[in-house]
Short mmCIF file of C-alpha atoms in Angstrom, two decimals:
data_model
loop_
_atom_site.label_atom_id
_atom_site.label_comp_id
_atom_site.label_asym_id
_atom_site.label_seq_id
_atom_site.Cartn_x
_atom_site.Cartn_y
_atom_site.Cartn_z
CA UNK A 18 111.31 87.96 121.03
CA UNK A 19 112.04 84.97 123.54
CA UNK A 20 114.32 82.39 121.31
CA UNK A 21 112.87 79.14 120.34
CA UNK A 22 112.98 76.47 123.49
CA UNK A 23 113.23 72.79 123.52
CA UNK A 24 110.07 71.24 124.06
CA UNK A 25 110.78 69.35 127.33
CA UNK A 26 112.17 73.28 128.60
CA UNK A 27 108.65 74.37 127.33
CA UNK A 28 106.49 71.86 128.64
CA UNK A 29 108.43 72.61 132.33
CA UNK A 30 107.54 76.41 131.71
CA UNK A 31 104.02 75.04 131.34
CA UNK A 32 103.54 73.37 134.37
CA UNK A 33 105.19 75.98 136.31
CA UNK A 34 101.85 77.88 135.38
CA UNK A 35 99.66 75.72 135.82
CA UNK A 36 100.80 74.19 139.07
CA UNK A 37 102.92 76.59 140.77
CA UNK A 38 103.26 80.33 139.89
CA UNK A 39 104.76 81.68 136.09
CA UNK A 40 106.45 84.78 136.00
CA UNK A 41 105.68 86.64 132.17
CA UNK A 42 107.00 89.94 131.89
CA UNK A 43 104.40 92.52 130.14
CA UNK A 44 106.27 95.79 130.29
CA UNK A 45 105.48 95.75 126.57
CA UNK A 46 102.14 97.12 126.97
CA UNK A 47 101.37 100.70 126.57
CA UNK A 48 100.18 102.93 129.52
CA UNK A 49 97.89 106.43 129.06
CA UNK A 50 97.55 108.01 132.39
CA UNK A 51 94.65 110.34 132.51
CA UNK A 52 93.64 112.90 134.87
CA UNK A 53 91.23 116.01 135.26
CA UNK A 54 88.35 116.30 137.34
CA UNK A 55 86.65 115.02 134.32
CA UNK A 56 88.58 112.00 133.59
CA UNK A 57 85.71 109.61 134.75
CA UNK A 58 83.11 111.41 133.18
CA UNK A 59 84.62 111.55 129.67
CA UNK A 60 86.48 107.99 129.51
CA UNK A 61 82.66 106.71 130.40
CA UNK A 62 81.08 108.28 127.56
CA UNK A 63 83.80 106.51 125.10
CA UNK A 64 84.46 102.92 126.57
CA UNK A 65 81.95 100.11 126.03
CA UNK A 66 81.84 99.56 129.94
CA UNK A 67 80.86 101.27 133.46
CA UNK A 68 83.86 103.48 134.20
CA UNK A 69 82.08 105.74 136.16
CA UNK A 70 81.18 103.20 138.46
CA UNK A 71 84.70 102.97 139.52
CA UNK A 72 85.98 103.70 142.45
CA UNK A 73 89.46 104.03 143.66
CA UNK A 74 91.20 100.46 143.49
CA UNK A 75 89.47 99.18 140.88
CA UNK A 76 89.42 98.28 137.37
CA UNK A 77 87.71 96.62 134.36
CA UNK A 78 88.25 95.75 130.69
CA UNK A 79 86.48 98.13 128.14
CA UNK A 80 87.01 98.46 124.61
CA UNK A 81 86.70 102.01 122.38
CA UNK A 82 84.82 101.57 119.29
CA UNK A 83 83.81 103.70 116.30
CA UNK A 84 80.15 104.29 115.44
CA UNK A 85 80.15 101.13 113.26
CA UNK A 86 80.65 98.60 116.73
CA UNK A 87 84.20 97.60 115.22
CA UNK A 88 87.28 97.42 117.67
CA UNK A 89 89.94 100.38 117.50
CA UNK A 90 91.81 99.65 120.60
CA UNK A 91 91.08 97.05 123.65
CA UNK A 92 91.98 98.79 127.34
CA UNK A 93 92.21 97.95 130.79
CA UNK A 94 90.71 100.55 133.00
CA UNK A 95 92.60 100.82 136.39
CA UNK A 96 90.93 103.73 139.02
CA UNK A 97 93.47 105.40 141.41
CA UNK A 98 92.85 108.62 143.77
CA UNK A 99 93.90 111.23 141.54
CA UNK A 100 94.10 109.86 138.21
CA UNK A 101 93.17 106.90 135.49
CA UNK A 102 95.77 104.90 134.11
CA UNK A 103 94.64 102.85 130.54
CA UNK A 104 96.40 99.60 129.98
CA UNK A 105 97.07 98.82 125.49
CA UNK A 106 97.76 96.75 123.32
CA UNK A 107 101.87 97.15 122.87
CA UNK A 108 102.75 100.24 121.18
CA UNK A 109 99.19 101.45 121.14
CA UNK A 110 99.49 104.16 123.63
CA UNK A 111 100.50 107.30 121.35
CA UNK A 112 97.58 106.02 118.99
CA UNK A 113 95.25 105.49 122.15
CA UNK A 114 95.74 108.93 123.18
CA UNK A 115 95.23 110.42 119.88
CA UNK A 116 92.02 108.48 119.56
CA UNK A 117 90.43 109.94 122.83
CA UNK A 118 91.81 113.29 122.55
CA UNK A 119 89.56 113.19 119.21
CA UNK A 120 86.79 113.21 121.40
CA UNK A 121 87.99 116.00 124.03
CA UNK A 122 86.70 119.55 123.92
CA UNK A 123 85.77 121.71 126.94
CA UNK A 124 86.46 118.72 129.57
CA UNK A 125 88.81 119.08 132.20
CA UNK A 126 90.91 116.41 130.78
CA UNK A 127 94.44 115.85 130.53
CA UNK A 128 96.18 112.63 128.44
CA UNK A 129 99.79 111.97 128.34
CA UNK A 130 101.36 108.26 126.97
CA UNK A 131 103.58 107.17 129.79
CA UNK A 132 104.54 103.88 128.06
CA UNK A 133 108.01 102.96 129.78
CA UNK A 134 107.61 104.62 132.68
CA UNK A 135 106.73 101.51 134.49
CA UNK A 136 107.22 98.02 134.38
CA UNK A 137 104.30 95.00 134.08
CA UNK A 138 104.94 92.12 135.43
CA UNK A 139 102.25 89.25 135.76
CA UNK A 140 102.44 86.48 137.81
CA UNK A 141 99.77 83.41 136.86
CA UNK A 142 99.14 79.79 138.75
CA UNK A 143 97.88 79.06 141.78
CA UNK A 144 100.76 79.91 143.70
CA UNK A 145 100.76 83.42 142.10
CA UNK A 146 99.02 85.07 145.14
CA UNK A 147 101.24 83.70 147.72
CA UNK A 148 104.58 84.73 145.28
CA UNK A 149 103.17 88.10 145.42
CA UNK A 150 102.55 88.04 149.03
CA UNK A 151 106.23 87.15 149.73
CA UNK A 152 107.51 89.51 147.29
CA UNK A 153 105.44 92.91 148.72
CA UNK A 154 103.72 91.43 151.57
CA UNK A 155 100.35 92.24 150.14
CA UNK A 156 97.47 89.95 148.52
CA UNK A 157 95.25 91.46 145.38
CA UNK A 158 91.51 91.84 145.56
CA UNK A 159 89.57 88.98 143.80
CA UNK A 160 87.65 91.34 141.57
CA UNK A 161 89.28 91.05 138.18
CA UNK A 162 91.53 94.33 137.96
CA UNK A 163 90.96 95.57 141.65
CA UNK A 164 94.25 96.60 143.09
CA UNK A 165 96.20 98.17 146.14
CA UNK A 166 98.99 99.24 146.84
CA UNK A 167 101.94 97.69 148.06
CA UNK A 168 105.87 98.24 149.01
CA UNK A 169 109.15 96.74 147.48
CA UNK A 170 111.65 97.20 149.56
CA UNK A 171 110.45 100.36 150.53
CA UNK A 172 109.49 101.52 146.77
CA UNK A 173 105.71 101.91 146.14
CA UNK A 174 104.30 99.03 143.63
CA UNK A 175 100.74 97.93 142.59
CA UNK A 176 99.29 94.61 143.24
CA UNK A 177 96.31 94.01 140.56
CA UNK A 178 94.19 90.73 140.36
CA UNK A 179 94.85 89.84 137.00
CA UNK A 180 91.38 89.27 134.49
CA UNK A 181 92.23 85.62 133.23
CA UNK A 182 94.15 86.41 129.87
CA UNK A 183 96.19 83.19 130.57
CA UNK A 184 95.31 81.78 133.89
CA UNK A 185 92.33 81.80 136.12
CA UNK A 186 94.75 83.05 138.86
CA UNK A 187 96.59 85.81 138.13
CA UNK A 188 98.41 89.05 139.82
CA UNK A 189 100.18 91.73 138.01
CA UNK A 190 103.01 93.90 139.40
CA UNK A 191 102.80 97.45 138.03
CA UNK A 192 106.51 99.24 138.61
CA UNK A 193 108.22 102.12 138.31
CA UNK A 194 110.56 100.95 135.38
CA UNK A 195 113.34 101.53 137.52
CA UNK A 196 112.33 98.97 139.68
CA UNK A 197 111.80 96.25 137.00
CA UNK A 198 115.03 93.98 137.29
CA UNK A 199 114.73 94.29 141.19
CA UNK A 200 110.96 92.82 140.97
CA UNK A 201 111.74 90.18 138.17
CA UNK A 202 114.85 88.78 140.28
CA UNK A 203 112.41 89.30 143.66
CA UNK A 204 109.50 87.13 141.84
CA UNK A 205 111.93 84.71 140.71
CA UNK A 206 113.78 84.39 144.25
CA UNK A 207 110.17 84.00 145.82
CA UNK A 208 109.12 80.90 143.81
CA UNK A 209 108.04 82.07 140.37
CA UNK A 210 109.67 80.64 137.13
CA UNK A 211 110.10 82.75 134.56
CA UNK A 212 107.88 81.53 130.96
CA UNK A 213 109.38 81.14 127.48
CA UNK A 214 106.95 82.22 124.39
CA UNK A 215 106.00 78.85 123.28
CA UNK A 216 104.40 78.45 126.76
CA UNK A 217 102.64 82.15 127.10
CA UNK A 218 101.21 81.31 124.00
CA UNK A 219 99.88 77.77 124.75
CA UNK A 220 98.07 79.61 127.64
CA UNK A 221 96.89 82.18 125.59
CA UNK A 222 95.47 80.40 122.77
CA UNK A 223 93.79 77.65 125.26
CA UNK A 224 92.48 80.53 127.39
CA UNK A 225 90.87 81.47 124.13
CA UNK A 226 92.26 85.10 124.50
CA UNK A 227 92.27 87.48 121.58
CA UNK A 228 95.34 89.35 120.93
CA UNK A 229 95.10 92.72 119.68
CA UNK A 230 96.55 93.00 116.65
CA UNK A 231 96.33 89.04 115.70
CA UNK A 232 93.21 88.31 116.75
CA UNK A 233 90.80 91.30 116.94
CA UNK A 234 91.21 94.84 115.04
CA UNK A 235 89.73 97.29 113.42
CA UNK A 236 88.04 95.16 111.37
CA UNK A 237 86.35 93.22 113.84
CA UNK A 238 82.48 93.68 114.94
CA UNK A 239 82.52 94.21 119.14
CA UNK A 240 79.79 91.16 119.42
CA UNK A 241 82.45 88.58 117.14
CA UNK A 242 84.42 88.12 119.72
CA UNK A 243 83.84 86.93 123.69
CA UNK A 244 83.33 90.32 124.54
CA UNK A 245 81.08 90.13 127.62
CA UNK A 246 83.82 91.27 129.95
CA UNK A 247 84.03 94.36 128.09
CA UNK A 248 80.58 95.49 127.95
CA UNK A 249 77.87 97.09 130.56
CA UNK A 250 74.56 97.10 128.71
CA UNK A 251 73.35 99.36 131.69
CA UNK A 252 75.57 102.03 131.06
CA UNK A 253 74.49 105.10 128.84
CA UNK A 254 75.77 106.04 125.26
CA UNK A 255 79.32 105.19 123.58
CA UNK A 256 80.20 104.80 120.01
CA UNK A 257 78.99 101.98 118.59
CA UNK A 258 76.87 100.79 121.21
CA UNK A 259 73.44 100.90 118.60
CA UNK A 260 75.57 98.74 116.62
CA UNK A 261 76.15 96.70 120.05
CA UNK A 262 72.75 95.95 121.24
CA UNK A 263 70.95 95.94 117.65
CA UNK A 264 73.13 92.92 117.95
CA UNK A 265 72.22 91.50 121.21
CA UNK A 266 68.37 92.09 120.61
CA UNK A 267 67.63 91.84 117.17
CA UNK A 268 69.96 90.09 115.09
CA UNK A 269 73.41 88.58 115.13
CA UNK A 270 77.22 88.88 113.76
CA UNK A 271 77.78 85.99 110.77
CA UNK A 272 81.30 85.37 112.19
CA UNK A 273 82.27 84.43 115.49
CA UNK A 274 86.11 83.92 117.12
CA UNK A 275 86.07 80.19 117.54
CA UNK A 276 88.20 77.96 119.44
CA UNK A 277 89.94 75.03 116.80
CA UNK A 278 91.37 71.79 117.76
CA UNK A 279 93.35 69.91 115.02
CA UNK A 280 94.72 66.27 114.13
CA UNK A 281 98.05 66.03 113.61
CA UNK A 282 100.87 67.79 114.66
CA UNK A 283 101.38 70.52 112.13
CA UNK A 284 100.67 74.02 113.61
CA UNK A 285 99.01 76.52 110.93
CA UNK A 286 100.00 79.56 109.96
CA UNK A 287 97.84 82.78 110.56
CA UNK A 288 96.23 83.77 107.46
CA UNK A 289 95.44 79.82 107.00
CA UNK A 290 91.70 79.56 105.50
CA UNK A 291 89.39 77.39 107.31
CA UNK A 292 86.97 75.27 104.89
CA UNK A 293 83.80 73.23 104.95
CA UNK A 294 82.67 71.38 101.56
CA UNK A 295 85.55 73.02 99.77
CA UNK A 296 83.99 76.70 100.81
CA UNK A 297 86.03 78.75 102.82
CA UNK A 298 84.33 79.63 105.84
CA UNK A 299 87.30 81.66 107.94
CA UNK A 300 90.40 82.31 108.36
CA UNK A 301 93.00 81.54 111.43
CA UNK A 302 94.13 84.59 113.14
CA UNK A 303 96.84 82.92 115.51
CA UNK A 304 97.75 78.74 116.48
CA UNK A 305 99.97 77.12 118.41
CA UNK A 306 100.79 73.38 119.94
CA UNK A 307 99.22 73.01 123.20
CA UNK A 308 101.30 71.91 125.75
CA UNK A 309 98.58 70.66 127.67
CA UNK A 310 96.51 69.43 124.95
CA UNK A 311 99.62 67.78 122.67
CA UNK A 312 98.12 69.08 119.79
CA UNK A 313 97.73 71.85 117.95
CA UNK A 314 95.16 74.66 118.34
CA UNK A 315 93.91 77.75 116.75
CA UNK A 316 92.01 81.06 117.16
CA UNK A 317 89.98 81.61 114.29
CA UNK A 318 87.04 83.58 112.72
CA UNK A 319 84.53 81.18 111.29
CA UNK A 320 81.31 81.64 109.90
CA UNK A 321 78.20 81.14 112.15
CA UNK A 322 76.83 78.18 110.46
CA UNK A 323 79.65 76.06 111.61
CA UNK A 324 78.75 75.81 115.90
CA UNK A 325 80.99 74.46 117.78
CA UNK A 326 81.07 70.39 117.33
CA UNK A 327 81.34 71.01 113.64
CA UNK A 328 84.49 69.34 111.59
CA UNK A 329 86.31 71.48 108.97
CA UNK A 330 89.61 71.78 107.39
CA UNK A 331 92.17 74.15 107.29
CA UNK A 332 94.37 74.76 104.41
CA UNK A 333 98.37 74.93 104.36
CA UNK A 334 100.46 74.71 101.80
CA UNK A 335 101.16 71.22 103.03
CA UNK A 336 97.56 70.48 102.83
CA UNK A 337 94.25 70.38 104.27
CA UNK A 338 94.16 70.00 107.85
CA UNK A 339 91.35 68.27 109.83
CA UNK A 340 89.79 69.96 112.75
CA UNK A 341 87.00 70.53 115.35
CA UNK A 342 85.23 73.46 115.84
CA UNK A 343 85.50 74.37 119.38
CA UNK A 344 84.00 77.10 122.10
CA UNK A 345 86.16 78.94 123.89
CA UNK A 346 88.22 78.45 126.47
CA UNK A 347 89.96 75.58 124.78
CA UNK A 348 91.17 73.99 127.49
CA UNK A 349 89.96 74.85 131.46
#
């Protein structure tokens, strides 16, 4: 874990992002690589969204749910020639295979967890496309998660246009692991500045992206979280999708992820319950201080009676905090 930075070192990482290019290394994520003539056939009947209408070079987010619409494991689908590969949540991909290979009977199939067999690193700001550009000479697609290949000094990388989990402008690098230290020093020697934690999660939180884990699990209904990027309502059956569109077309979740803005300058801990007339109606899942707000914000669950606009409180053991219900993104 990055150590704790002084603010005015934050607040530079910050802008970096926002005006330049950040450099944010996510090697921590898992990797599944899947292949089999059937690999496209099978993932589609499992994910919440159109893998089947991938082609080579290209990509979406998708989700895997059981039959009750709740969220076991949040993926990003990337299509190559001969193969599949399934970005997780970090540490999820032994579990992620495990899950699927539930599922897996006479298909020509074949799973295997490569987690740390490559590197992820994701540039994000507006100069992020030129960085990338100077690093491997190639630009990404502008479909989120459409990708080509590309050459480090003569080593075969991955460009991949990023889907907006902290910028609107993003490109990811996807390594062999061996190549990591080469690309992070070739980023940082083309213009990007490498981000501390304090401002990846600033970014994150004002993005109003839910992190596995913190934010979304398996406890959490599909539809109570902005899920739209994860979903094709023209594709055919998954698990969970009844639970999906019953929903969409019939009814609705009584929680919703919200966005929270809150006075002061104390920063609440997960767990924190949010209230409204003395009732609790949620709970924080993850908060930070926004660097480009100046104030503290939150993800949180809270009930759907309480729309965005609405003022509640949120309790810490130094007392009740004021704050604004808010849509998500926080801050565009």
């Amino acid at each position: 874990m990055d150590a704790v930075q002084p603010r005015d070192e934050s607040l530079a990482d910050y802008h970096a992002a926002r005006d330049a290019a950040g450099l944010v290394d996510r090697s921590d994520l898992g990797l599944v690589e899947i292949s089999g003539r059937d690999r496209a056939k099978f993932l589609h009947a499992l994910l919440t969204n159109d893998i089947a209408a991938l082609g080579p070079g290209q990509g979406c987010a998708a989700a895997l749910l059981d039959v009750h619409g709740k969220v076991q494991v949040t993926l990003i689908a990337l299509a190559m020639d001969d193969r599949m590969l399934l970005l997780t949540p970090p540490g999820a991909g032994e579990s992620t295979v495990a899950a699927l290979d539930h599922y897996l009977f006479a298909e020509k199939v074949t799973l295997e967890d490569v987690s740390g067999r490559h590197a992820l690193l994701m540039l994000i700001g507006p100069a992020a496309d030129d960085t990338a550009k100077r690093l491997t000479g190639a630009v990404a697609p502008e479909a989120a998660w459409s990708h080509v290949t590309a050459s480090l000094d003569g080593v075969d990388v991955r460009i991949v246009r990023g889907g907006g989990e902290l910028d609107a402008r993003e490109v990811w690098l996807l390594t062999p692991a061996t190549e990591r230290e080469r690309a992070w020093k070739g980023a940082i020697g083309a213009g990007a500045r490498p981000l501390g934690a304090a401002a990846v999660e600033s970014l994150r939180i004002e993005r109003g992206t839910p992190r596995f884990g913190a934010d979304v699990d398996a406890s959490v209904l599909l539809p109570e979280i902005p899920a739209e990027r994860f979903i094709s309502h023209t594709k055919g059956c998954y698990p969970g999708q009844e639970v999906v569109v019953r929903i969409r077309d019939r009814g609705h979740v009584n929680r919703h992820l919200r966005g929270l803005l809150l006075d002061g300058d104390l920063v609440p801990p997960p767990g924190a319950e949010v209230v409204a007339d003395d009732a609790v109606v949620g709970q924080v899942t993850s908060a930070t201080l926004s660097l480009g707000l100046g104030r503290p914000i939150a993800l949180a669950f809270v009930r759907r009676q309480h729309a965005p606009g609405a003022r509640v409180g949120v309790r810490t053991a130094r007392g009740t905090l004021p704050a604004t219900v808010s849509d998500l993104p926080l801050s565009r």
